[in-house]
């Protein structure tokens, strides 16, 4: 600090306010060695998050006494999943048959799909904790078995919930890792799920990754509010907004 209280480095305040890489300095025409090493480590962490296998058995164990079903998309392995996003949106035949056998006699209000997505690490770290926090806020809701999905994209939830006959689906999925966020979980909510739904018909709560992102309780609070309005108005997507305080009334 200088005598008048102004820091010598003008980037200090900005760096303290963001996890983005700003004001890194330079060594000649390049970055300092320490920053290069940090960048390489962050890149490696992001790659590891993408390729880490989902431990479906551990997720099922963490669910405790909740009924669950493990399914697989039509992507045979991780390489095919990354190269063919369309296959990650479809169930394989055995999984679809398994779900139809597990469907409750009466349609459930909600199916929760725990999907590996592009960061199984995020699922391992956050998915069950978000589900626990959310379930505590949904006393009057009926649930189908929780579905743990391997090699899954968001839209796989539509096929899953349609097979189970559920009114709504919530997909908790590992988001694409960033250079400062290899463990970010997303939550996608769709009313009346069916194959062919598009992203504009969903609501998303993103960057669930305490302590650097949204907390588990914070995400559950937003999701519970969205879900209550979705059930009342029988819709999700661009017509259903979270203003940060109260959800808007239906137009007209």
CSV table of C-alpha atoms in Angstrom, one decimal:
chain,number,residue,atom,x,y,z
A,1,UNK,CA,0.0,0.0,0.0
A,2,UNK,CA,1.1,3.5,-0.7
A,3,UNK,CA,1.1,6.3,1.9
A,4,UNK,CA,-2.3,7.6,0.7
A,5,UNK,CA,-3.9,4.2,0.9
A,6,UNK,CA,-3.9,3.4,-2.8
A,7,UNK,CA,-2.6,0.0,-3.7
A,8,UNK,CA,0.4,0.0,-6.1
A,9,UNK,CA,-1.2,-2.7,-8.2
A,10,UNK,CA,-4.3,-1.3,-9.9
A,11,UNK,CA,-5.6,-4.9,-10.7
A,12,UNK,CA,-5.9,-6.0,-7.1
A,13,UNK,CA,-9.5,-4.9,-6.6
A,14,UNK,CA,-10.6,-6.4,-9.9
A,15,UNK,CA,-8.9,-9.7,-9.2
A,16,UNK,CA,-10.5,-9.9,-5.8
A,17,UNK,CA,-14.0,-9.4,-7.4
A,18,UNK,CA,-13.8,-12.2,-10.0
A,19,UNK,CA,-12.4,-15.7,-10.6
A,20,UNK,CA,-11.7,-14.6,-14.2
A,21,UNK,CA,-8.0,-14.4,-15.1
A,22,UNK,CA,-7.3,-10.6,-15.3
A,23,UNK,CA,-4.1,-8.6,-14.8
A,24,UNK,CA,-1.8,-11.6,-14.8
A,25,UNK,CA,1.3,-9.7,-15.7
A,26,UNK,CA,3.8,-10.7,-18.3
A,27,UNK,CA,7.3,-12.0,-18.7
A,28,UNK,CA,8.6,-10.7,-22.0
A,29,UNK,CA,5.9,-11.4,-24.6
A,30,UNK,CA,4.2,-14.1,-22.5
A,31,UNK,CA,2.7,-14.9,-19.2
A,32,UNK,CA,4.8,-15.4,-16.1
A,33,UNK,CA,5.7,-19.0,-15.5
A,34,UNK,CA,3.5,-19.2,-12.3
A,35,UNK,CA,0.4,-18.1,-14.3
A,36,UNK,CA,1.2,-20.5,-17.1
A,37,UNK,CA,1.4,-23.4,-14.6
A,38,UNK,CA,-1.9,-22.3,-13.0
A,39,UNK,CA,-3.6,-22.2,-16.5
A,40,UNK,CA,-2.3,-25.6,-17.3
A,41,UNK,CA,-3.6,-27.0,-14.0
A,42,UNK,CA,-7.0,-25.5,-14.6
A,43,UNK,CA,-7.2,-26.9,-18.1
A,44,UNK,CA,-6.2,-30.3,-16.8
A,45,UNK,CA,-8.9,-30.2,-14.1
A,46,UNK,CA,-11.5,-29.3,-16.7
A,47,UNK,CA,-10.5,-32.2,-19.0
A,48,UNK,CA,-10.5,-34.6,-16.0
A,49,UNK,CA,-14.0,-33.5,-15.1
A,50,UNK,CA,-15.3,-34.3,-18.6
A,51,UNK,CA,-13.7,-37.8,-18.7
A,52,UNK,CA,-14.2,-38.9,-15.1
A,53,UNK,CA,-16.6,-41.9,-15.1
A,54,UNK,CA,-19.9,-41.4,-13.3
A,55,UNK,CA,-19.9,-43.6,-10.2
A,56,UNK,CA,-23.6,-44.6,-10.4
A,57,UNK,CA,-23.3,-47.0,-7.5
A,58,UNK,CA,-22.0,-44.2,-5.2
A,59,UNK,CA,-24.9,-42.0,-6.3
A,60,UNK,CA,-27.4,-44.7,-5.6
A,61,UNK,CA,-25.9,-45.3,-2.2
A,62,UNK,CA,-26.0,-41.5,-1.4
A,63,UNK,CA,-29.7,-41.5,-2.3
A,64,UNK,CA,-30.3,-43.7,0.7
A,65,UNK,CA,-33.8,-45.2,0.9
A,66,UNK,CA,-35.1,-43.4,-2.1
A,67,UNK,CA,-36.1,-45.8,-4.9
A,68,UNK,CA,-33.8,-45.4,-7.9
A,69,UNK,CA,-33.2,-46.8,-11.4
A,70,UNK,CA,-29.9,-46.7,-13.3
A,71,UNK,CA,-30.2,-46.1,-17.1
A,72,UNK,CA,-27.9,-45.5,-20.0
A,73,UNK,CA,-28.3,-43.4,-23.1
A,74,UNK,CA,-27.9,-44.7,-26.6
A,75,UNK,CA,-24.2,-43.6,-26.5
A,76,UNK,CA,-22.1,-46.7,-26.0
A,77,UNK,CA,-19.2,-45.0,-24.3
A,78,UNK,CA,-17.7,-41.6,-23.4
A,79,UNK,CA,-16.0,-41.2,-26.7
A,80,UNK,CA,-19.2,-41.7,-28.6
A,81,UNK,CA,-21.1,-39.5,-26.2
A,82,UNK,CA,-18.8,-36.6,-26.8
A,83,UNK,CA,-18.8,-37.1,-30.6
A,84,UNK,CA,-22.6,-37.8,-30.9
A,85,UNK,CA,-24.7,-35.4,-28.7
A,86,UNK,CA,-27.8,-36.8,-30.3
A,87,UNK,CA,-27.2,-40.3,-28.8
A,88,UNK,CA,-26.9,-38.8,-25.4
A,89,UNK,CA,-30.5,-37.5,-25.7
A,90,UNK,CA,-32.0,-41.0,-26.3
A,91,UNK,CA,-32.4,-44.0,-24.1
A,92,UNK,CA,-31.0,-47.4,-25.0
A,93,UNK,CA,-33.7,-50.0,-25.4
A,94,UNK,CA,-33.0,-51.9,-22.2
A,95,UNK,CA,-33.2,-48.7,-20.2
A,96,UNK,CA,-36.5,-47.7,-21.6
A,97,UNK,CA,-38.0,-51.1,-20.8
A,98,UNK,CA,-36.6,-50.9,-17.3
A,99,UNK,CA,-38.3,-47.5,-16.8
A,100,UNK,CA,-41.6,-48.7,-18.0
A,101,UNK,CA,-41.5,-51.6,-15.5
A,102,UNK,CA,-40.7,-49.1,-12.7
A,103,UNK,CA,-43.4,-46.6,-13.6
A,104,UNK,CA,-45.8,-45.9,-10.7
A,105,UNK,CA,-49.5,-46.8,-11.1
A,106,UNK,CA,-50.5,-43.1,-10.8
A,107,UNK,CA,-48.5,-40.5,-12.6
A,108,UNK,CA,-46.0,-38.8,-10.3
A,109,UNK,CA,-45.7,-35.0,-10.0
A,110,UNK,CA,-41.9,-35.2,-10.5
A,111,UNK,CA,-39.1,-37.3,-11.8
A,112,UNK,CA,-35.6,-36.3,-10.8
A,113,UNK,CA,-32.9,-37.4,-13.2
A,114,UNK,CA,-29.3,-37.3,-12.0
A,115,UNK,CA,-27.3,-37.2,-15.2
A,116,UNK,CA,-23.5,-37.2,-15.6
A,117,UNK,CA,-23.5,-34.7,-18.5
A,118,UNK,CA,-20.1,-33.0,-19.1
A,119,UNK,CA,-19.0,-33.1,-15.5
A,120,UNK,CA,-19.6,-36.3,-13.5
A,121,UNK,CA,-17.5,-34.6,-10.8
A,122,UNK,CA,-20.3,-32.0,-10.3
A,123,UNK,CA,-22.8,-34.8,-9.9
A,124,UNK,CA,-20.7,-36.5,-7.3
A,125,UNK,CA,-20.2,-33.3,-5.4
A,126,UNK,CA,-23.6,-31.6,-5.5
A,127,UNK,CA,-26.5,-33.6,-7.0
A,128,UNK,CA,-27.8,-35.5,-3.9
A,129,UNK,CA,-27.3,-32.5,-1.7
A,130,UNK,CA,-29.5,-30.4,-4.0
A,131,UNK,CA,-32.1,-33.1,-4.1
A,132,UNK,CA,-32.1,-33.4,-0.3
A,133,UNK,CA,-32.6,-29.6,0.0
A,134,UNK,CA,-35.3,-29.6,-2.6
A,135,UNK,CA,-37.3,-32.5,-1.2
A,136,UNK,CA,-37.5,-30.8,2.1
A,137,UNK,CA,-39.4,-28.0,0.3
A,138,UNK,CA,-41.8,-30.2,-1.6
A,139,UNK,CA,-43.9,-31.9,1.1
A,140,UNK,CA,-47.0,-32.2,-1.1
A,141,UNK,CA,-45.3,-33.5,-4.2
A,142,UNK,CA,-45.3,-37.2,-5.4
A,143,UNK,CA,-42.0,-38.6,-6.8
A,144,UNK,CA,-41.2,-41.3,-9.2
A,145,UNK,CA,-38.0,-43.3,-8.6
A,146,UNK,CA,-34.9,-41.2,-9.0
A,147,UNK,CA,-33.2,-42.0,-12.2
A,148,UNK,CA,-29.4,-42.1,-12.4
A,149,UNK,CA,-28.4,-41.6,-16.1
A,150,UNK,CA,-25.1,-42.4,-17.7
A,151,UNK,CA,-23.7,-40.7,-20.8
A,152,UNK,CA,-26.7,-38.4,-20.6
A,153,UNK,CA,-27.6,-35.0,-22.1
A,154,UNK,CA,-30.3,-32.7,-20.7
A,155,UNK,CA,-33.0,-33.9,-23.2
A,156,UNK,CA,-32.7,-37.5,-22.0
A,157,UNK,CA,-34.8,-36.4,-19.1
A,158,UNK,CA,-37.8,-36.0,-21.5
A,159,UNK,CA,-37.5,-39.6,-22.6
A,160,UNK,CA,-37.1,-40.8,-19.0
A,161,UNK,CA,-40.1,-38.9,-17.6
A,162,UNK,CA,-42.3,-39.9,-20.6
A,163,UNK,CA,-41.5,-43.6,-19.9
A,164,UNK,CA,-42.4,-43.1,-16.3
A,165,UNK,CA,-45.5,-41.0,-17.1
A,166,UNK,CA,-44.5,-38.1,-14.9
A,167,UNK,CA,-45.9,-34.6,-15.1
A,168,UNK,CA,-42.6,-32.8,-14.7
A,169,UNK,CA,-38.9,-33.6,-14.9
A,170,UNK,CA,-35.9,-32.1,-13.1
A,171,UNK,CA,-32.5,-33.0,-14.6
A,172,UNK,CA,-29.6,-32.4,-12.3
A,173,UNK,CA,-26.6,-32.5,-14.7
A,174,UNK,CA,-22.9,-31.8,-14.8
A,175,UNK,CA,-22.3,-28.6,-16.8
A,176,UNK,CA,-19.6,-28.0,-19.3
A,177,UNK,CA,-16.4,-27.3,-17.2
A,178,UNK,CA,-14.9,-23.9,-17.4
A,179,UNK,CA,-11.3,-23.0,-16.6
A,180,UNK,CA,-12.4,-21.9,-13.1
A,181,UNK,CA,-15.4,-24.2,-12.7
A,182,UNK,CA,-14.9,-27.9,-13.3
A,183,UNK,CA,-17.6,-28.9,-10.8
A,184,UNK,CA,-20.7,-26.8,-11.8
A,185,UNK,CA,-24.1,-28.5,-11.6
A,186,UNK,CA,-27.1,-27.3,-13.6
A,187,UNK,CA,-30.8,-28.0,-12.9
A,188,UNK,CA,-33.2,-28.1,-15.9
A,189,UNK,CA,-37.0,-28.1,-15.3
A,190,UNK,CA,-39.5,-29.2,-17.9
A,191,UNK,CA,-43.3,-29.4,-17.6
A,192,UNK,CA,-45.1,-32.2,-19.5
A,193,UNK,CA,-41.9,-33.8,-20.7
A,194,UNK,CA,-41.9,-35.6,-24.0
A,195,UNK,CA,-39.4,-36.4,-26.7
A,196,UNK,CA,-38.9,-33.4,-28.9
A,197,UNK,CA,-39.1,-30.7,-26.2
A,198,UNK,CA,-36.8,-27.8,-27.0
A,199,UNK,CA,-34.6,-25.7,-24.6
A,200,UNK,CA,-37.0,-22.7,-24.7
A,201,UNK,CA,-39.5,-24.9,-23.0
A,202,UNK,CA,-37.3,-25.5,-20.0
A,203,UNK,CA,-36.1,-23.4,-17.0
A,204,UNK,CA,-32.5,-23.6,-15.9
A,205,UNK,CA,-30.7,-22.9,-12.6
A,206,UNK,CA,-27.0,-22.9,-13.3
A,207,UNK,CA,-23.6,-22.7,-11.5
A,208,UNK,CA,-24.6,-24.7,-8.5
A,209,UNK,CA,-21.2,-25.2,-6.8
A,210,UNK,CA,-20.7,-23.9,-3.3
A,211,UNK,CA,-18.7,-22.0,-2.1
A,212,UNK,CA,-17.8,-20.4,-5.4
A,213,UNK,CA,-21.3,-20.6,-7.0
A,214,UNK,CA,-24.9,-21.0,-6.0
A,215,UNK,CA,-25.4,-22.9,-2.7
A,216,UNK,CA,-27.4,-26.1,-2.5
A,217,UNK,CA,-30.1,-24.4,-0.4
A,218,UNK,CA,-30.1,-21.4,-2.7
A,219,UNK,CA,-30.7,-23.6,-5.7
A,220,UNK,CA,-33.4,-25.5,-4.0
A,221,UNK,CA,-35.2,-22.3,-3.0
A,222,UNK,CA,-35.3,-21.1,-6.6
A,223,UNK,CA,-36.3,-24.5,-8.0
A,224,UNK,CA,-39.1,-24.9,-5.5
A,225,UNK,CA,-40.5,-21.5,-6.4
A,226,UNK,CA,-40.3,-22.3,-10.1
A,227,UNK,CA,-41.8,-25.7,-9.7
A,228,UNK,CA,-44.7,-24.4,-7.7
A,229,UNK,CA,-45.6,-21.9,-10.4
A,230,UNK,CA,-44.9,-24.4,-13.2
A,231,UNK,CA,-47.5,-26.8,-11.6
A,232,UNK,CA,-50.0,-24.0,-11.1
A,233,UNK,CA,-49.7,-22.6,-14.6
A,234,UNK,CA,-48.9,-25.9,-16.3
A,235,UNK,CA,-45.8,-24.6,-18.2
A,236,UNK,CA,-42.1,-24.0,-18.0
A,237,UNK,CA,-39.7,-22.2,-20.3
A,238,UNK,CA,-39.6,-18.6,-21.5
A,239,UNK,CA,-43.0,-17.8,-20.1
A,240,UNK,CA,-42.0,-18.7,-16.6
A,241,UNK,CA,-39.5,-16.3,-15.0
A,242,UNK,CA,-37.6,-16.0,-11.8
A,243,UNK,CA,-37.2,-12.3,-11.0
A,244,UNK,CA,-35.1,-13.0,-7.9
A,245,UNK,CA,-38.0,-12.1,-5.6
A,246,UNK,CA,-41.4,-13.4,-6.7
A,247,UNK,CA,-42.4,-15.2,-9.9
A,248,UNK,CA,-44.7,-13.1,-12.1
A,249,UNK,CA,-48.4,-13.9,-12.5
A,250,UNK,CA,-49.6,-15.4,-15.7
A,251,UNK,CA,-50.4,-12.8,-18.3
A,252,UNK,CA,-54.1,-12.0,-18.7
